[in-house]
Amino acid sequence: MKINKCINKVVAEDREKLEEIFRAIDFKKRRTEYHAKTARERYDTIFQKSIVHIKNHIDDLNNVAFEVEAMIDTLNTLPDICAQLVNLVILSSLLSKKSVSIYKVRDNIPNNLSDLKNTIIKWIESKEFRYIRGFCNISKHRSLIDRDYFTHINYRNKSTKRGIRFYAFKYDGVSYPEKMMNELFAIKDDFMHMFCDVIEEMEKLI
């Protein structure tokens, strides 16, 4: 989304807020990709040798997991920033800054903007969105999601599944299955794609 197009949609005193939101979105996107890239690189470095003794790399694997967790934490901030943008540009600051959330924005978008509203609904009702929210809320308010290094060899088809595994957890009455690190990267990609869909729908209204 081009900031110049958005500036024409807001009053003069809100232009600084708009610039702050755009900077925040750019920073969060870059930070998300940085953590994902760093996690992959650190993981690959561990397994450069043909024989690896996991017990000698516990700290290294923990550092990889820290990057994955930081990636998820950063993703979890995007809905609130997106809500601020929708409130400012589309709802003309209908909601106060303190009360803005992606859920309140969804509820206040008029029905004649159904494409934008439905795109936001699709995002927040997706399994990716719910997993990330649940993961972060559990980590923030209760305890960290347990994890370990997991290896499974399928001797029938001679395939090996290995990597950092994040355990299953339950949040707000919903059970979420265990996830391997690569599955979390896929969740990140799908989550970001849906976020971009919301931004694209906003662009159509400007």
JSON list of C-alpha atoms in Angstrom, two decimals:
[
{"chain": "A", "resi": 1, "resn": "MET", "atom": "CA", "xyz": [0.00, 0.00, 0.00]},
{"chain": "A", "resi": 2, "resn": "LYS", "atom": "CA", "xyz": [1.29, 3.43, -0.94]},
{"chain": "A", "resi": 3, "resn": "ILE", "atom": "CA", "xyz": [1.42, 5.88, 1.95]},
{"chain": "A", "resi": 4, "resn": "ASN", "atom": "CA", "xyz": [0.78, 8.84, -0.37]},
{"chain": "A", "resi": 5, "resn": "LYS", "atom": "CA", "xyz": [-2.62, 7.43, -1.30]},
{"chain": "A", "resi": 6, "resn": "CYS", "atom": "CA", "xyz": [-3.51, 6.99, 2.36]},
{"chain": "A", "resi": 7, "resn": "ILE", "atom": "CA", "xyz": [-2.43, 10.50, 3.33]},
{"chain": "A", "resi": 8, "resn": "ASN", "atom": "CA", "xyz": [-5.18, 11.91, 1.14]},
{"chain": "A", "resi": 9, "resn": "LYS", "atom": "CA", "xyz": [-7.72, 9.94, 3.17]},
{"chain": "A", "resi": 10, "resn": "VAL", "atom": "CA", "xyz": [-6.83, 11.29, 6.60]},
{"chain": "A", "resi": 11, "resn": "VAL", "atom": "CA", "xyz": [-6.98, 14.72, 8.18]},
{"chain": "A", "resi": 12, "resn": "ALA", "atom": "CA", "xyz": [-3.75, 16.67, 8.60]},
{"chain": "A", "resi": 13, "resn": "GLU", "atom": "CA", "xyz": [-3.31, 15.91, 12.31]},
{"chain": "A", "resi": 14, "resn": "ASP", "atom": "CA", "xyz": [-3.48, 12.16, 11.63]},
{"chain": "A", "resi": 15, "resn": "ARG", "atom": "CA", "xyz": [-0.75, 12.08, 9.00]},
{"chain": "A", "resi": 16, "resn": "GLU", "atom": "CA", "xyz": [2.01, 11.59, 11.55]},
{"chain": "A", "resi": 17, "resn": "LYS", "atom": "CA", "xyz": [0.08, 8.66, 13.05]},
{"chain": "A", "resi": 18, "resn": "LEU", "atom": "CA", "xyz": [-0.25, 7.16, 9.59]},
{"chain": "A", "resi": 19, "resn": "GLU", "atom": "CA", "xyz": [3.48, 7.42, 8.95]},
{"chain": "A", "resi": 20, "resn": "GLU", "atom": "CA", "xyz": [4.15, 5.72, 12.30]},
{"chain": "A", "resi": 21, "resn": "ILE", "atom": "CA", "xyz": [1.83, 2.85, 11.38]},
{"chain": "A", "resi": 22, "resn": "PHE", "atom": "CA", "xyz": [3.53, 2.33, 8.02]},
{"chain": "A", "resi": 23, "resn": "ARG", "atom": "CA", "xyz": [6.96, 2.32, 9.68]},
{"chain": "A", "resi": 24, "resn": "ALA", "atom": "CA", "xyz": [5.70, -0.21, 12.24]},
{"chain": "A", "resi": 25, "resn": "ILE", "atom": "CA", "xyz": [4.30, -2.52, 9.55]},
{"chain": "A", "resi": 26, "resn": "ASP", "atom": "CA", "xyz": [7.55, -2.41, 7.58]},
{"chain": "A", "resi": 27, "resn": "PHE", "atom": "CA", "xyz": [9.60, -3.05, 10.72]},
{"chain": "A", "resi": 28, "resn": "LYS", "atom": "CA", "xyz": [7.45, -5.98, 11.85]},
{"chain": "A", "resi": 29, "resn": "LYS", "atom": "CA", "xyz": [7.57, -7.62, 8.41]},
{"chain": "A", "resi": 30, "resn": "ARG", "atom": "CA", "xyz": [11.35, -7.27, 8.28]},
{"chain": "A", "resi": 31, "resn": "ARG", "atom": "CA", "xyz": [11.75, -8.52, 11.83]},
{"chain": "A", "resi": 32, "resn": "THR", "atom": "CA", "xyz": [9.57, -11.55, 11.16]},
{"chain": "A", "resi": 33, "resn": "GLU", "atom": "CA", "xyz": [11.65, -12.55, 8.15]},
{"chain": "A", "resi": 34, "resn": "TYR", "atom": "CA", "xyz": [14.88, -11.86, 10.02]},
{"chain": "A", "resi": 35, "resn": "HIS", "atom": "CA", "xyz": [13.95, -14.27, 12.82]},
{"chain": "A", "resi": 36, "resn": "ALA", "atom": "CA", "xyz": [12.83, -16.94, 10.33]},
{"chain": "A", "resi": 37, "resn": "LYS", "atom": "CA", "xyz": [16.03, -16.59, 8.28]},
{"chain": "A", "resi": 38, "resn": "THR", "atom": "CA", "xyz": [18.25, -16.64, 11.39]},
{"chain": "A", "resi": 39, "resn": "ALA", "atom": "CA", "xyz": [16.50, -19.75, 12.72]},
{"chain": "A", "resi": 40, "resn": "ARG", "atom": "CA", "xyz": [17.02, -21.59, 9.44]},
{"chain": "A", "resi": 41, "resn": "GLU", "atom": "CA", "xyz": [20.67, -20.57, 9.18]},
{"chain": "A", "resi": 42, "resn": "ARG", "atom": "CA", "xyz": [21.48, -21.55, 12.77]},
{"chain": "A", "resi": 43, "resn": "TYR", "atom": "CA", "xyz": [19.70, -24.88, 12.35]},
{"chain": "A", "resi": 44, "resn": "ASP", "atom": "CA", "xyz": [21.50, -25.67, 9.09]},
{"chain": "A", "resi": 45, "resn": "THR", "atom": "CA", "xyz": [24.85, -24.80, 10.69]},
{"chain": "A", "resi": 46, "resn": "ILE", "atom": "CA", "xyz": [24.30, -27.44, 13.37]},
{"chain": "A", "resi": 47, "resn": "PHE", "atom": "CA", "xyz": [23.73, -30.18, 10.80]},
{"chain": "A", "resi": 48, "resn": "GLN", "atom": "CA", "xyz": [26.50, -29.35, 8.35]},
{"chain": "A", "resi": 49, "resn": "LYS", "atom": "CA", "xyz": [28.44, -32.40, 9.52]},
{"chain": "A", "resi": 50, "resn": "SER", "atom": "CA", "xyz": [27.34, -35.89, 8.53]},
{"chain": "A", "resi": 51, "resn": "ILE", "atom": "CA", "xyz": [27.33, -37.04, 12.16]},
{"chain": "A", "resi": 52, "resn": "VAL", "atom": "CA", "xyz": [25.87, -34.76, 14.82]},
{"chain": "A", "resi": 53, "resn": "HIS", "atom": "CA", "xyz": [25.63, -35.52, 18.53]},
{"chain": "A", "resi": 54, "resn": "ILE", "atom": "CA", "xyz": [22.52, -33.65, 19.68]},
{"chain": "A", "resi": 55, "resn": "LYS", "atom": "CA", "xyz": [23.63, -33.55, 23.32]},
{"chain": "A", "resi": 56, "resn": "ASN", "atom": "CA", "xyz": [26.52, -31.33, 22.24]},
{"chain": "A", "resi": 57, "resn": "HIS", "atom": "CA", "xyz": [24.19, -28.82, 20.60]},
{"chain": "A", "resi": 58, "resn": "ILE", "atom": "CA", "xyz": [21.43, -28.26, 23.16]},
{"chain": "A", "resi": 59, "resn": "ASP", "atom": "CA", "xyz": [22.26, -24.57, 23.54]},
{"chain": "A", "resi": 60, "resn": "ASP", "atom": "CA", "xyz": [22.44, -24.15, 19.77]},
{"chain": "A", "resi": 61, "resn": "LEU", "atom": "CA", "xyz": [19.04, -25.77, 19.31]},
{"chain": "A", "resi": 62, "resn": "ASN", "atom": "CA", "xyz": [17.59, -23.60, 22.07]},
{"chain": "A", "resi": 63, "resn": "ASN", "atom": "CA", "xyz": [18.85, -20.53, 20.22]},
{"chain": "A", "resi": 64, "resn": "VAL", "atom": "CA", "xyz": [17.08, -21.72, 17.09]},
{"chain": "A", "resi": 65, "resn": "ALA", "atom": "CA", "xyz": [13.88, -22.18, 19.07]},
{"chain": "A", "resi": 66, "resn": "PHE", "atom": "CA", "xyz": [14.24, -18.68, 20.52]},
{"chain": "A", "resi": 67, "resn": "GLU", "atom": "CA", "xyz": [14.31, -17.26, 17.00]},
{"chain": "A", "resi": 68, "resn": "VAL", "atom": "CA", "xyz": [11.19, -19.20, 16.04]},
{"chain": "A", "resi": 69, "resn": "GLU", "atom": "CA", "xyz": [9.39, -17.95, 19.14]},
{"chain": "A", "resi": 70, "resn": "ALA", "atom": "CA", "xyz": [10.46, -14.38, 18.37]},
{"chain": "A", "resi": 71, "resn": "MET", "atom": "CA", "xyz": [9.11, -14.81, 14.84]},
{"chain": "A", "resi": 72, "resn": "ILE", "atom": "CA", "xyz": [5.72, -15.89, 16.20]},
{"chain": "A", "resi": 73, "resn": "ASP", "atom": "CA", "xyz": [5.66, -13.08, 18.77]},
{"chain": "A", "resi": 74, "resn": "THR", "atom": "CA", "xyz": [6.30, -10.53, 16.02]},
{"chain": "A", "resi": 75, "resn": "LEU", "atom": "CA", "xyz": [3.58, -11.98, 13.80]},
{"chain": "A", "resi": 76, "resn": "ASN", "atom": "CA", "xyz": [1.17, -11.65, 16.69]},
{"chain": "A", "resi": 77, "resn": "THR", "atom": "CA", "xyz": [1.62, -7.86, 16.73]},
{"chain": "A", "resi": 78, "resn": "LEU", "atom": "CA", "xyz": [0.51, -7.39, 13.10]},
{"chain": "A", "resi": 79, "resn": "PRO", "atom": "CA", "xyz": [-3.27, -7.68, 13.65]},
{"chain": "A", "resi": 80, "resn": "ASP", "atom": "CA", "xyz": [-3.29, -4.77, 16.12]},
{"chain": "A", "resi": 81, "resn": "ILE", "atom": "CA", "xyz": [-1.18, -2.61, 13.82]},
{"chain": "A", "resi": 82, "resn": "CYS", "atom": "CA", "xyz": [-3.45, -3.52, 10.91]},
{"chain": "A", "resi": 83, "resn": "ALA", "atom": "CA", "xyz": [-6.46, -2.56, 13.03]},
{"chain": "A", "resi": 84, "resn": "GLN", "atom": "CA", "xyz": [-4.92, 0.86, 13.69]},
{"chain": "A", "resi": 85, "resn": "LEU", "atom": "CA", "xyz": [-4.49, 1.36, 9.94]},
{"chain": "A", "resi": 86, "resn": "VAL", "atom": "CA", "xyz": [-8.06, 0.33, 9.11]},
{"chain": "A", "resi": 87, "resn": "ASN", "atom": "CA", "xyz": [-9.43, 2.52, 11.88]},
{"chain": "A", "resi": 88, "resn": "LEU", "atom": "CA", "xyz": [-7.47, 5.54, 10.69]},
{"chain": "A", "resi": 89, "resn": "VAL", "atom": "CA", "xyz": [-7.94, 5.24, 6.93]},
{"chain": "A", "resi": 90, "resn": "ILE", "atom": "CA", "xyz": [-11.25, 3.43, 6.50]},
{"chain": "A", "resi": 91, "resn": "LEU", "atom": "CA", "xyz": [-13.18, 4.22, 9.70]},
{"chain": "A", "resi": 92, "resn": "SER", "atom": "CA", "xyz": [-11.85, 7.78, 10.04]},
{"chain": "A", "resi": 93, "resn": "SER", "atom": "CA", "xyz": [-10.71, 7.16, 13.62]},
{"chain": "A", "resi": 94, "resn": "LEU", "atom": "CA", "xyz": [-14.13, 5.98, 14.74]},
{"chain": "A", "resi": 95, "resn": "LEU", "atom": "CA", "xyz": [-12.50, 3.98, 17.54]},
{"chain": "A", "resi": 96, "resn": "SER", "atom": "CA", "xyz": [-10.17, 5.46, 20.13]},
{"chain": "A", "resi": 97, "resn": "LYS", "atom": "CA", "xyz": [-6.54, 4.33, 19.86]},
{"chain": "A", "resi": 98, "resn": "LYS", "atom": "CA", "xyz": [-6.70, 2.47, 23.17]},
{"chain": "A", "resi": 99, "resn": "SER", "atom": "CA", "xyz": [-9.83, 0.55, 22.23]},
{"chain": "A", "resi": 100, "resn": "VAL", "atom": "CA", "xyz": [-8.79, -0.47, 18.71]},
{"chain": "A", "resi": 101, "resn": "SER", "atom": "CA", "xyz": [-8.45, -4.19, 18.04]},
{"chain": "A", "resi": 102, "resn": "ILE", "atom": "CA", "xyz": [-8.81, -6.28, 14.93]},
{"chain": "A", "resi": 103, "resn": "TYR", "atom": "CA", "xyz": [-12.07, -7.65, 16.35]},
{"chain": "A", "resi": 104, "resn": "LYS", "atom": "CA", "xyz": [-13.60, -4.23, 17.01]},
{"chain": "A", "resi": 105, "resn": "VAL", "atom": "CA", "xyz": [-12.53, -3.05, 13.57]},
{"chain": "A", "resi": 106, "resn": "ARG", "atom": "CA", "xyz": [-14.22, -6.07, 12.05]},
{"chain": "A", "resi": 107, "resn": "ASP", "atom": "CA", "xyz": [-17.43, -5.30, 13.93]},
{"chain": "A", "resi": 108, "resn": "ASN", "atom": "CA", "xyz": [-17.43, -1.62, 12.91]},
{"chain": "A", "resi": 109, "resn": "ILE", "atom": "CA", "xyz": [-16.70, -1.95, 9.19]},
{"chain": "A", "resi": 110, "resn": "PRO", "atom": "CA", "xyz": [-19.97, -1.09, 7.41]},
{"chain": "A", "resi": 111, "resn": "ASN", "atom": "CA", "xyz": [-21.70, -3.81, 5.42]},
{"chain": "A", "resi": 112, "resn": "ASN", "atom": "CA", "xyz": [-21.19, -1.96, 2.14]},
{"chain": "A", "resi": 113, "resn": "LEU", "atom": "CA", "xyz": [-17.46, -2.68, 2.53]},
{"chain": "A", "resi": 114, "resn": "SER", "atom": "CA", "xyz": [-18.11, -6.42, 2.57]},
{"chain": "A", "resi": 115, "resn": "ASP", "atom": "CA", "xyz": [-14.97, -7.43, 0.66]},
{"chain": "A", "resi": 116, "resn": "LEU", "atom": "CA", "xyz": [-12.69, -5.85, 3.24]},
{"chain": "A", "resi": 117, "resn": "LYS", "atom": "CA", "xyz": [-14.78, -7.11, 6.12]},
{"chain": "A", "resi": 118, "resn": "ASN", "atom": "CA", "xyz": [-14.88, -10.67, 4.78]},
{"chain": "A", "resi": 119, "resn": "THR", "atom": "CA", "xyz": [-11.12, -10.66, 4.15]},
{"chain": "A", "resi": 120, "resn": "ILE", "atom": "CA", "xyz": [-10.50, -9.65, 7.77]},
{"chain": "A", "resi": 121, "resn": "ILE", "atom": "CA", "xyz": [-12.95, -12.31, 8.98]},
{"chain": "A", "resi": 122, "resn": "LYS", "atom": "CA", "xyz": [-11.19, -14.95, 6.88]},
{"chain": "A", "resi": 123, "resn": "TRP", "atom": "CA", "xyz": [-7.87, -13.93, 8.43]},
{"chain": "A", "resi": 124, "resn": "ILE", "atom": "CA", "xyz": [-8.93, -13.92, 12.08]},
{"chain": "A", "resi": 125, "resn": "GLU", "atom": "CA", "xyz": [-10.90, -17.14, 11.74]},
{"chain": "A", "resi": 126, "resn": "SER", "atom": "CA", "xyz": [-8.05, -18.98, 10.03]},
{"chain": "A", "resi": 127, "resn": "LYS", "atom": "CA", "xyz": [-6.25, -21.81, 11.81]},
{"chain": "A", "resi": 128, "resn": "GLU", "atom": "CA", "xyz": [-2.97, -19.92, 11.36]},
{"chain": "A", "resi": 129, "resn": "PHE", "atom": "CA", "xyz": [-4.26, -16.80, 13.10]},
{"chain": "A", "resi": 130, "resn": "ARG", "atom": "CA", "xyz": [-5.76, -18.79, 15.96]},
{"chain": "A", "resi": 131, "resn": "TYR", "atom": "CA", "xyz": [-2.61, -20.87, 16.42]},
{"chain": "A", "resi": 132, "resn": "ILE", "atom": "CA", "xyz": [-0.39, -17.79, 16.65]},
{"chain": "A", "resi": 133, "resn": "ARG", "atom": "CA", "xyz": [-2.75, -16.02, 19.07]},
{"chain": "A", "resi": 134, "resn": "GLY", "atom": "CA", "xyz": [-3.02, -19.14, 21.22]},
{"chain": "A", "resi": 135, "resn": "PHE", "atom": "CA", "xyz": [0.74, -19.76, 21.18]},
{"chain": "A", "resi": 136, "resn": "CYS", "atom": "CA", "xyz": [1.52, -16.19, 22.27]},
{"chain": "A", "resi": 137, "resn": "ASN", "atom": "CA", "xyz": [-1.20, -15.99, 24.91]},
{"chain": "A", "resi": 138, "resn": "ILE", "atom": "CA", "xyz": [-0.09, -19.26, 26.49]},
{"chain": "A", "resi": 139, "resn": "SER", "atom": "CA", "xyz": [3.54, -18.08, 26.51]},
{"chain": "A", "resi": 140, "resn": "LYS", "atom": "CA", "xyz": [2.65, -14.64, 27.83]},
{"chain": "A", "resi": 141, "resn": "HIS", "atom": "CA", "xyz": [0.17, -15.50, 30.55]},
{"chain": "A", "resi": 142, "resn": "ARG", "atom": "CA", "xyz": [0.89, -19.07, 31.60]},
{"chain": "A", "resi": 143, "resn": "SER", "atom": "CA", "xyz": [4.02, -20.87, 30.48]},
{"chain": "A", "resi": 144, "resn": "LEU", "atom": "CA", "xyz": [6.27, -21.46, 27.52]},
{"chain": "A", "resi": 145, "resn": "ILE", "atom": "CA", "xyz": [5.25, -24.03, 24.93]},
{"chain": "A", "resi": 146, "resn": "ASP", "atom": "CA", "xyz": [7.38, -27.10, 25.60]},
{"chain": "A", "resi": 147, "resn": "ARG", "atom": "CA", "xyz": [9.70, -28.18, 22.81]},
{"chain": "A", "resi": 148, "resn": "ASP", "atom": "CA", "xyz": [12.34, -30.76, 22.04]},
{"chain": "A", "resi": 149, "resn": "TYR", "atom": "CA", "xyz": [14.46, -32.13, 19.23]},
{"chain": "A", "resi": 150, "resn": "PHE", "atom": "CA", "xyz": [12.53, -34.87, 17.46]},
{"chain": "A", "resi": 151, "resn": "THR", "atom": "CA", "xyz": [13.69, -37.57, 15.08]},
{"chain": "A", "resi": 152, "resn": "HIS", "atom": "CA", "xyz": [11.53, -40.22, 13.46]},
{"chain": "A", "resi": 153, "resn": "ILE", "atom": "CA", "xyz": [12.83, -42.70, 10.89]},
{"chain": "A", "resi": 154, "resn": "ASN", "atom": "CA", "xyz": [10.30, -44.46, 8.66]},
{"chain": "A", "resi": 155, "resn": "TYR", "atom": "CA", "xyz": [12.04, -47.66, 7.64]},
{"chain": "A", "resi": 156, "resn": "ARG", "atom": "CA", "xyz": [9.31, -48.56, 5.16]},
{"chain": "A", "resi": 157, "resn": "ASN", "atom": "CA", "xyz": [9.82, -45.61, 2.85]},
{"chain": "A", "resi": 158, "resn": "LYS", "atom": "CA", "xyz": [13.31, -44.74, 4.16]},
{"chain": "A", "resi": 159, "resn": "SER", "atom": "CA", "xyz": [12.29, -41.19, 5.10]},
{"chain": "A", "resi": 160, "resn": "THR", "atom": "CA", "xyz": [13.43, -39.23, 8.14]},
{"chain": "A", "resi": 161, "resn": "LYS", "atom": "CA", "xyz": [11.47, -36.56, 9.96]},
{"chain": "A", "resi": 162, "resn": "ARG", "atom": "CA", "xyz": [13.61, -34.47, 12.25]},
{"chain": "A", "resi": 163, "resn": "GLY", "atom": "CA", "xyz": [13.75, -31.02, 13.70]},
{"chain": "A", "resi": 164, "resn": "ILE", "atom": "CA", "xyz": [12.64, -28.89, 16.62]},
{"chain": "A", "resi": 165, "resn": "ARG", "atom": "CA", "xyz": [9.17, -29.90, 17.74]},
{"chain": "A", "resi": 166, "resn": "PHE", "atom": "CA", "xyz": [6.82, -27.59, 19.62]},
{"chain": "A", "resi": 167, "resn": "TYR", "atom": "CA", "xyz": [4.39, -29.55, 21.77]},
{"chain": "A", "resi": 168, "resn": "ALA", "atom": "CA", "xyz": [0.63, -29.49, 21.52]},
{"chain": "A", "resi": 169, "resn": "PHE", "atom": "CA", "xyz": [-1.21, -27.08, 23.80]},
{"chain": "A", "resi": 170, "resn": "LYS", "atom": "CA", "xyz": [-4.72, -26.05, 24.74]},
{"chain": "A", "resi": 171, "resn": "TYR", "atom": "CA", "xyz": [-5.95, -22.47, 24.86]},
{"chain": "A", "resi": 172, "resn": "ASP", "atom": "CA", "xyz": [-9.41, -21.04, 25.38]},
{"chain": "A", "resi": 173, "resn": "GLY", "atom": "CA", "xyz": [-10.97, -24.48, 25.10]},
{"chain": "A", "resi": 174, "resn": "VAL", "atom": "CA", "xyz": [-9.27, -25.29, 21.79]},
{"chain": "A", "resi": 175, "resn": "SER", "atom": "CA", "xyz": [-6.57, -27.95, 21.38]},
{"chain": "A", "resi": 176, "resn": "TYR", "atom": "CA", "xyz": [-3.69, -27.17, 19.03]},
{"chain": "A", "resi": 177, "resn": "PRO", "atom": "CA", "xyz": [-1.50, -30.00, 17.69]},
{"chain": "A", "resi": 178, "resn": "GLU", "atom": "CA", "xyz": [2.25, -30.27, 17.94]},
{"chain": "A", "resi": 179, "resn": "LYS", "atom": "CA", "xyz": [4.18, -28.52, 15.19]},
{"chain": "A", "resi": 180, "resn": "MET", "atom": "CA", "xyz": [7.60, -29.02, 13.71]},
{"chain": "A", "resi": 181, "resn": "MET", "atom": "CA", "xyz": [9.70, -25.94, 13.07]},
{"chain": "A", "resi": 182, "resn": "ASN", "atom": "CA", "xyz": [9.18, -26.09, 9.29]},
{"chain": "A", "resi": 183, "resn": "GLU", "atom": "CA", "xyz": [5.42, -26.23, 9.83]},
{"chain": "A", "resi": 184, "resn": "LEU", "atom": "CA", "xyz": [5.66, -22.97, 11.78]},
{"chain": "A", "resi": 185, "resn": "PHE", "atom": "CA", "xyz": [7.47, -21.38, 8.87]},
{"chain": "A", "resi": 186, "resn": "ALA", "atom": "CA", "xyz": [4.56, -22.43, 6.65]},
{"chain": "A", "resi": 187, "resn": "ILE", "atom": "CA", "xyz": [2.11, -20.93, 9.16]},
{"chain": "A", "resi": 188, "resn": "LYS", "atom": "CA", "xyz": [4.12, -17.71, 9.03]},
{"chain": "A", "resi": 189, "resn": "ASP", "atom": "CA", "xyz": [3.88, -17.59, 5.23]},
{"chain": "A", "resi": 190, "resn": "ASP", "atom": "CA", "xyz": [0.13, -18.22, 5.19]},
{"chain": "A", "resi": 191, "resn": "PHE", "atom": "CA", "xyz": [-0.48, -15.69, 7.96]},
{"chain": "A", "resi": 192, "resn": "MET", "atom": "CA", "xyz": [1.50, -13.02, 6.12]},
{"chain": "A", "resi": 193, "resn": "HIS", "atom": "CA", "xyz": [-0.31, -13.79, 2.88]},
{"chain": "A", "resi": 194, "resn": "MET", "atom": "CA", "xyz": [-3.68, -13.20, 4.54]},
{"chain": "A", "resi": 195, "resn": "PHE", "atom": "CA", "xyz": [-2.38, -10.00, 6.12]},
{"chain": "A", "resi": 196, "resn": "CYS", "atom": "CA", "xyz": [-1.38, -8.78, 2.66]},
{"chain": "A", "resi": 197, "resn": "ASP", "atom": "CA", "xyz": [-4.85, -9.68, 1.38]},
{"chain": "A", "resi": 198, "resn": "VAL", "atom": "CA", "xyz": [-6.34, -7.28, 3.92]},
{"chain": "A", "resi": 199, "resn": "ILE", "atom": "CA", "xyz": [-3.97, -4.52, 2.83]},
{"chain": "A", "resi": 200, "resn": "GLU", "atom": "CA", "xyz": [-4.86, -5.12, -0.82]},
{"chain": "A", "resi": 201, "resn": "GLU", "atom": "CA", "xyz": [-8.57, -4.84, -0.07]},
{"chain": "A", "resi": 202, "resn": "MET", "atom": "CA", "xyz": [-7.90, -1.54, 1.68]},
{"chain": "A", "resi": 203, "resn": "GLU", "atom": "CA", "xyz": [-6.04, -0.27, -1.37]},
{"chain": "A", "resi": 204, "resn": "LYS", "atom": "CA", "xyz": [-9.10, -0.86, -3.52]},
{"chain": "A", "resi": 205, "resn": "LEU", "atom": "CA", "xyz": [-11.07, 1.54, -1.34]},
{"chain": "A", "resi": 206, "resn": "ILE", "atom": "CA", "xyz": [-8.60, 4.39, -1.56]}
]
